[in-house]
mmCIF file of C-alpha atoms in Angstrom:
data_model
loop_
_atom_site.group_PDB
_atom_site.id
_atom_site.type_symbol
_atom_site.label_atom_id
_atom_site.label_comp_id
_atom_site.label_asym_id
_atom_site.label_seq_id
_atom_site.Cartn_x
_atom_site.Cartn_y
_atom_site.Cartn_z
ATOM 1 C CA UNK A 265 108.676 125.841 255.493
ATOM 2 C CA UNK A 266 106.827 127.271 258.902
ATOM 3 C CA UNK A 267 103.891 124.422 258.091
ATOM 4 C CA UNK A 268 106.408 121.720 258.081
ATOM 5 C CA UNK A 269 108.335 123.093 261.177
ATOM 6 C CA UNK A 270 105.161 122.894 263.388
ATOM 7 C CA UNK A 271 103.911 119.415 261.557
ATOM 8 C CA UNK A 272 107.339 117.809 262.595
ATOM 9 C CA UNK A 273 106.976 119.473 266.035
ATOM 10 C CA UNK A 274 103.992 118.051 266.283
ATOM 11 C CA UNK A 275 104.291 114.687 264.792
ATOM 12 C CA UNK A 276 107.503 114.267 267.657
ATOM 13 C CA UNK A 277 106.028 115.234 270.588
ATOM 14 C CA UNK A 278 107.314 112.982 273.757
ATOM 15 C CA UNK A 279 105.067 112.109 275.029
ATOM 16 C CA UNK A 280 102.136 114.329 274.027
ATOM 17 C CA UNK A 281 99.947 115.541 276.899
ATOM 18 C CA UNK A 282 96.232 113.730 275.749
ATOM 19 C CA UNK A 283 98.357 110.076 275.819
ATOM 20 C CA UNK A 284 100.350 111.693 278.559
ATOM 21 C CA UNK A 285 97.466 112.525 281.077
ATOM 22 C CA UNK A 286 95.554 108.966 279.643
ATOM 23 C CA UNK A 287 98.396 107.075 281.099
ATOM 24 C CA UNK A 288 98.749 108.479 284.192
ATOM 25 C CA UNK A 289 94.904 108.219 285.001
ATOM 26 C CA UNK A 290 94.813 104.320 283.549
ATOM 27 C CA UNK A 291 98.130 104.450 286.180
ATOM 28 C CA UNK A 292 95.766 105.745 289.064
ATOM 29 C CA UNK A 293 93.121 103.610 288.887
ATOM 30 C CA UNK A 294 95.362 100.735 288.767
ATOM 31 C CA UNK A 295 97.208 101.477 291.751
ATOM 32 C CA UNK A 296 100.321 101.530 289.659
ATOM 33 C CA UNK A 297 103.129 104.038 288.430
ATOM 34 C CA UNK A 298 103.558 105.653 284.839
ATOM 35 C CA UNK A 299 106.616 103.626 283.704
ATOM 36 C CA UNK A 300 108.673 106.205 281.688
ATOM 37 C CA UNK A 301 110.167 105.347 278.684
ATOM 38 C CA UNK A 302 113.580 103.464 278.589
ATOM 39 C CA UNK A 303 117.188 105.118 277.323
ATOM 40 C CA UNK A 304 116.664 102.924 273.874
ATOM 41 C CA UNK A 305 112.794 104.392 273.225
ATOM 42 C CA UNK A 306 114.158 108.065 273.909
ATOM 43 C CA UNK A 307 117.504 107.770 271.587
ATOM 44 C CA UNK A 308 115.203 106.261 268.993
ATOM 45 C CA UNK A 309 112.557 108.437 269.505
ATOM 46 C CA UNK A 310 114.990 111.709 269.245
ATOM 47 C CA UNK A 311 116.683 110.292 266.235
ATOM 48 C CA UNK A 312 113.504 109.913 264.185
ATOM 49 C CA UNK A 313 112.509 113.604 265.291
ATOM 50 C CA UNK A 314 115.753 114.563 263.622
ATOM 51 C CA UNK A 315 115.464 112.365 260.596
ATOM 52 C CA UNK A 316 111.687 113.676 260.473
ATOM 53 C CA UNK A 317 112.488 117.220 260.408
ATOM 54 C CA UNK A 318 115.109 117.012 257.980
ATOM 55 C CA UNK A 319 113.385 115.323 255.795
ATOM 56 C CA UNK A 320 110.523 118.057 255.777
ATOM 57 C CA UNK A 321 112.951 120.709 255.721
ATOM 58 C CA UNK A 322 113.923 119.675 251.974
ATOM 59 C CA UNK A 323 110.203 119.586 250.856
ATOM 60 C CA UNK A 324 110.392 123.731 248.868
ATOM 61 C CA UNK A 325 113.868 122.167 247.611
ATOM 62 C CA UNK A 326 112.324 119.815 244.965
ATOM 63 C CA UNK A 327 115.228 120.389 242.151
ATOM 64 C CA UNK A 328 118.252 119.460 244.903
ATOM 65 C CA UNK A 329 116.359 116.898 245.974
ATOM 66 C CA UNK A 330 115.763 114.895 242.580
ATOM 67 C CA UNK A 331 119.507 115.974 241.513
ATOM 68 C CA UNK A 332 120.234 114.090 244.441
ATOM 69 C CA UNK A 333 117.682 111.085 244.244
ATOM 70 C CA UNK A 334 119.533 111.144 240.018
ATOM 71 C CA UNK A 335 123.208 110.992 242.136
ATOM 72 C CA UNK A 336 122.085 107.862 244.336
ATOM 73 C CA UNK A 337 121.183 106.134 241.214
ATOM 74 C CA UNK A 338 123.520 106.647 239.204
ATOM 75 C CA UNK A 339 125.498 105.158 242.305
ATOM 76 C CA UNK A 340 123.515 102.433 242.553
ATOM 77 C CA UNK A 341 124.110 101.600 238.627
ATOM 78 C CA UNK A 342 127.946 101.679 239.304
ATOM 79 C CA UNK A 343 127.714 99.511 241.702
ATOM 80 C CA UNK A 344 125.503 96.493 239.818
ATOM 81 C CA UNK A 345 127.767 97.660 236.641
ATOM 82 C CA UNK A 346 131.106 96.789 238.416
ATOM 83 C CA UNK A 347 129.940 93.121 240.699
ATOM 84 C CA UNK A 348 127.756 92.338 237.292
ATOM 85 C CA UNK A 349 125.335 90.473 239.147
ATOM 86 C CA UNK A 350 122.211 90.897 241.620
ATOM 87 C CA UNK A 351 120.107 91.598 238.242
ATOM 88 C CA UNK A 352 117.010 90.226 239.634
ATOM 89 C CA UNK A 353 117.073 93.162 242.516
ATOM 90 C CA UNK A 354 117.548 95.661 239.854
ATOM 91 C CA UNK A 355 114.313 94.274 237.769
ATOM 92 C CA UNK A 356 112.428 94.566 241.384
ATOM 93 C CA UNK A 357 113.915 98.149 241.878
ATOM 94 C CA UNK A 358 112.371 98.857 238.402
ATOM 95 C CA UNK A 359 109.111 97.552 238.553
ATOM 96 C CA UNK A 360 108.704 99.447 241.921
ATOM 97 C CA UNK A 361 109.761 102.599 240.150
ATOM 98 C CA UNK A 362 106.975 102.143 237.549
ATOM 99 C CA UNK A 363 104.370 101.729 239.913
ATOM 100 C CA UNK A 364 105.527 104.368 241.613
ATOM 101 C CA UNK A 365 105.380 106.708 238.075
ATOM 102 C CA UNK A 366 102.018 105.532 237.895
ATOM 103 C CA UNK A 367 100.682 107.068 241.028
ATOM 104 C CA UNK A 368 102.353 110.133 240.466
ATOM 105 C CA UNK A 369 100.649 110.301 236.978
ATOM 106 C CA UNK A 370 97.336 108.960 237.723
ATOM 107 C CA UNK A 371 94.647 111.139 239.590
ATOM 108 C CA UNK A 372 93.493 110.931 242.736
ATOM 109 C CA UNK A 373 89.955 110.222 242.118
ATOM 110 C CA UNK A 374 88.705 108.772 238.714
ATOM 111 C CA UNK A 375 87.746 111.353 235.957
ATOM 112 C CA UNK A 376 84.551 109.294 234.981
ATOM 113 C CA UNK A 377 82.894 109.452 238.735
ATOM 114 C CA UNK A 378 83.988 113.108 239.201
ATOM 115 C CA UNK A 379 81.085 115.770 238.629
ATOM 116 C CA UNK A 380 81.361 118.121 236.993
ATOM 117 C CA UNK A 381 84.239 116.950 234.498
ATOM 118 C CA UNK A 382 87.623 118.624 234.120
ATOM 119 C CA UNK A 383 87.421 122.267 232.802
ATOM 120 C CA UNK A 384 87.647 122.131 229.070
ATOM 121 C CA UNK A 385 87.620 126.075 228.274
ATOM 122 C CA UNK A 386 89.087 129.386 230.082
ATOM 123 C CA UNK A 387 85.695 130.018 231.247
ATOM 124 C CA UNK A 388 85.664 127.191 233.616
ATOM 125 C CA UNK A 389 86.743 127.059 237.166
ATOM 126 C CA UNK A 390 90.303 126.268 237.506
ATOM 127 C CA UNK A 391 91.028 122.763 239.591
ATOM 128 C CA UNK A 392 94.763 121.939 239.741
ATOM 129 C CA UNK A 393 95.362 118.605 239.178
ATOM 130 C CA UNK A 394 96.116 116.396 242.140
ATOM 131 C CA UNK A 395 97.703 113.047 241.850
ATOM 132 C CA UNK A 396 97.243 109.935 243.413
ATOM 133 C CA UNK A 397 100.806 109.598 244.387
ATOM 134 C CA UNK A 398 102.043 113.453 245.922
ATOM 135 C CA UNK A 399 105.276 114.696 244.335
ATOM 136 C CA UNK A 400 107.752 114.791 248.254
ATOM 137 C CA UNK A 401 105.781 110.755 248.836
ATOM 138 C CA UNK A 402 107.158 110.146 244.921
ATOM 139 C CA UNK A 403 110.400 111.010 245.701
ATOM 140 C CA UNK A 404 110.795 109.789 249.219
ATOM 141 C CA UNK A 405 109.536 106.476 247.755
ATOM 142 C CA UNK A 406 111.616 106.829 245.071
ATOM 143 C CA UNK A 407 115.020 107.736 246.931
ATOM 144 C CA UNK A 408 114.412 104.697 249.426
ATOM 145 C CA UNK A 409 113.734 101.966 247.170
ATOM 146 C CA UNK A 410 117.070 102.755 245.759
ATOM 147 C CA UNK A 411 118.965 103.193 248.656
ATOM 148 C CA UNK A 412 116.889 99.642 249.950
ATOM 149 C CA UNK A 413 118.310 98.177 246.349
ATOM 150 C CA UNK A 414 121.686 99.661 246.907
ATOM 151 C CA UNK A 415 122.292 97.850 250.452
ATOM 152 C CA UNK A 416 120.809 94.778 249.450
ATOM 153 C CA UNK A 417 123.820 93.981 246.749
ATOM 154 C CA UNK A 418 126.012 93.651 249.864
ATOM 155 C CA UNK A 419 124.249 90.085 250.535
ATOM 156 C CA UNK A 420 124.613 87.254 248.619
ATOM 157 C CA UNK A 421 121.495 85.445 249.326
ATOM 158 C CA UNK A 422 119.719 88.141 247.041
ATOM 159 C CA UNK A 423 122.334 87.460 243.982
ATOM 160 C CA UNK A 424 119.834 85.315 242.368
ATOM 161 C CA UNK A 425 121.166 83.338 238.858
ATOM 162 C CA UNK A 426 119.199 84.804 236.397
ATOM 163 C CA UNK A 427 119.611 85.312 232.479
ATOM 164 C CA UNK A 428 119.563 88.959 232.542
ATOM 165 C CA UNK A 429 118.422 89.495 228.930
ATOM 166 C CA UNK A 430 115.278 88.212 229.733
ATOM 167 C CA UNK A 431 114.301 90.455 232.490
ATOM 168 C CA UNK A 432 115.664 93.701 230.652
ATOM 169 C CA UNK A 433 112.877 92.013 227.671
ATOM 170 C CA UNK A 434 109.872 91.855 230.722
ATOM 171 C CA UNK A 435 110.125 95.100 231.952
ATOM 172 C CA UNK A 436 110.551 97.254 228.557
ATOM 173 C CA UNK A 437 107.421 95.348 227.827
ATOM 174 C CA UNK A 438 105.836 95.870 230.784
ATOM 175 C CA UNK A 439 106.817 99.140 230.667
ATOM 176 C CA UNK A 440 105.321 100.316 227.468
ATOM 177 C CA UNK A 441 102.265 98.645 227.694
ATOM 178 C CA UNK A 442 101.693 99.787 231.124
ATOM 179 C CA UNK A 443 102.584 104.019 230.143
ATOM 180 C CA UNK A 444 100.508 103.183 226.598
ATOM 181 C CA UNK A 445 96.944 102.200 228.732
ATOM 182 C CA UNK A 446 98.081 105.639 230.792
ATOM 183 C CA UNK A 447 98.287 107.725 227.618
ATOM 184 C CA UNK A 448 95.072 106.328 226.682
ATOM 185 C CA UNK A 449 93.386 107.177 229.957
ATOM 186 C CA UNK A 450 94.682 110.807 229.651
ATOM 187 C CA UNK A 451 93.281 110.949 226.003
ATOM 188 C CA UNK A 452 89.688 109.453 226.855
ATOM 189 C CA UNK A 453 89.596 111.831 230.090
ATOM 190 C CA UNK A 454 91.437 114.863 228.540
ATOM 191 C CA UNK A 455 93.575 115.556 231.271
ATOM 192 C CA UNK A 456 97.426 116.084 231.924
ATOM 193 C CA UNK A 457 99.415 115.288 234.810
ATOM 194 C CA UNK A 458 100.878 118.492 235.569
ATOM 195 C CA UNK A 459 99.753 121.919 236.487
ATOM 196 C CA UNK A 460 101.283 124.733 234.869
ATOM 197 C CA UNK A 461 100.268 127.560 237.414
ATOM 198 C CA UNK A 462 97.125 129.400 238.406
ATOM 199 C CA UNK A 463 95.901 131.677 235.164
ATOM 200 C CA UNK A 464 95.900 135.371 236.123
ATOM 201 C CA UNK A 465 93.231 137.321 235.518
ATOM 202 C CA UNK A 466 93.703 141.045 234.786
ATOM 203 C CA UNK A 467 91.398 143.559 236.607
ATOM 204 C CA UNK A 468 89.590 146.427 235.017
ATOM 205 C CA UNK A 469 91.063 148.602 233.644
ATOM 206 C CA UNK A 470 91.240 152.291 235.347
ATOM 207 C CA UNK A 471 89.326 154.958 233.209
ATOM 208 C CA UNK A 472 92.122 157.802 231.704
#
């Protein structure tokens, strides 16, 4: 929790002191005075500091935050449930979610360029597996495309006529063809998505 204290320090710094001392010296030689920054760049400047270190605050808390990502949804599902419309924002909310489970499944470098391959027995060196798509991006991606879904059945512009059969059809389709070429490039690289923990290796033992 220390790392992300100091990264959101870091990241919020107003106005750091490298662009700090660049402006004033670009200030000198122009004859002209640093302009500080207005009441509206400070407010929104402090806000996103707070909204920033929040935010990496609830990074260790991965099982409150999903419960709470599964809460919005189930929100959001009310909510197209009871107007019974805005179905083509749904379908959009969904396909955005499956790309998103893609990233978080997929690797972050191909397993046919990487040398040497995966380890295949206990005698290899262990390499946890990292994803293209990082679990906190997944769900931060994940939590705002909901809550972007959620405030955009408040305008009726985006309630667009659609047979809603049809796109519930498109997307299971989509969906299975696009997890069943995943599953087959886990089987042809022999890899799986998740890491299970470091194996422990027990030391000699001490002579009786």
């Amino acid at each position: 929790s220390n790392s992300f204290s100091l990264k959101s320090l870091d990241s919020c710094a107003w106005p750091n002191s490298q662009h700090r001392n660049t402006e004033m010296e670009n200030s000198a030689d122009d004859g002209g005075l640093d302009t500080p920054p207005s009441q509206f760049e400070q407010t929104m400047h402090r806000l996103y500091c707070r909204y920033t270190t929040v935010k990496d605050s609830t990074a260790p808390h991965y099982v409150q935050r999903w419960i709470g990502t599964a809460v919005v949804f189930l929100i959001y599902c009310i909510r197209v449930y009871t107007i019974s419309g805005w179905y083509i924002v749904s379908y959009g909310l969904g396909i955005y979610m499956l790309n998103l489970c893609i990233g978080f499944l997929s690797p972050a470098t191909d397993p046919s360029l990487e040398e040497p391959g995966l380890p295949t027995s206990e005698s290899d060196e262990f390499r946890p597996f990292v994803r293209k798509l990082p679990e906190f991006k997944f769900w931060e991606s994940m939590t705002s495309g909901i809550m972007v879904a959620f405030g955009m059945t408040f305008f009726s512009f985006f309630n667009v006529p659609v047979f809603w059969p049809i796109l519930v059809f498109y997307f299971f389709a989509l969906f299975f063809m696009t997890m069943r070429k995943q599953i087959q490039h886990m089987i042809k690289h022999k890899y799986v998505p998740f890491t299970f923990g470091k194996p422990r290796f027990k030391g000699k033992a001490e002579p009786e």
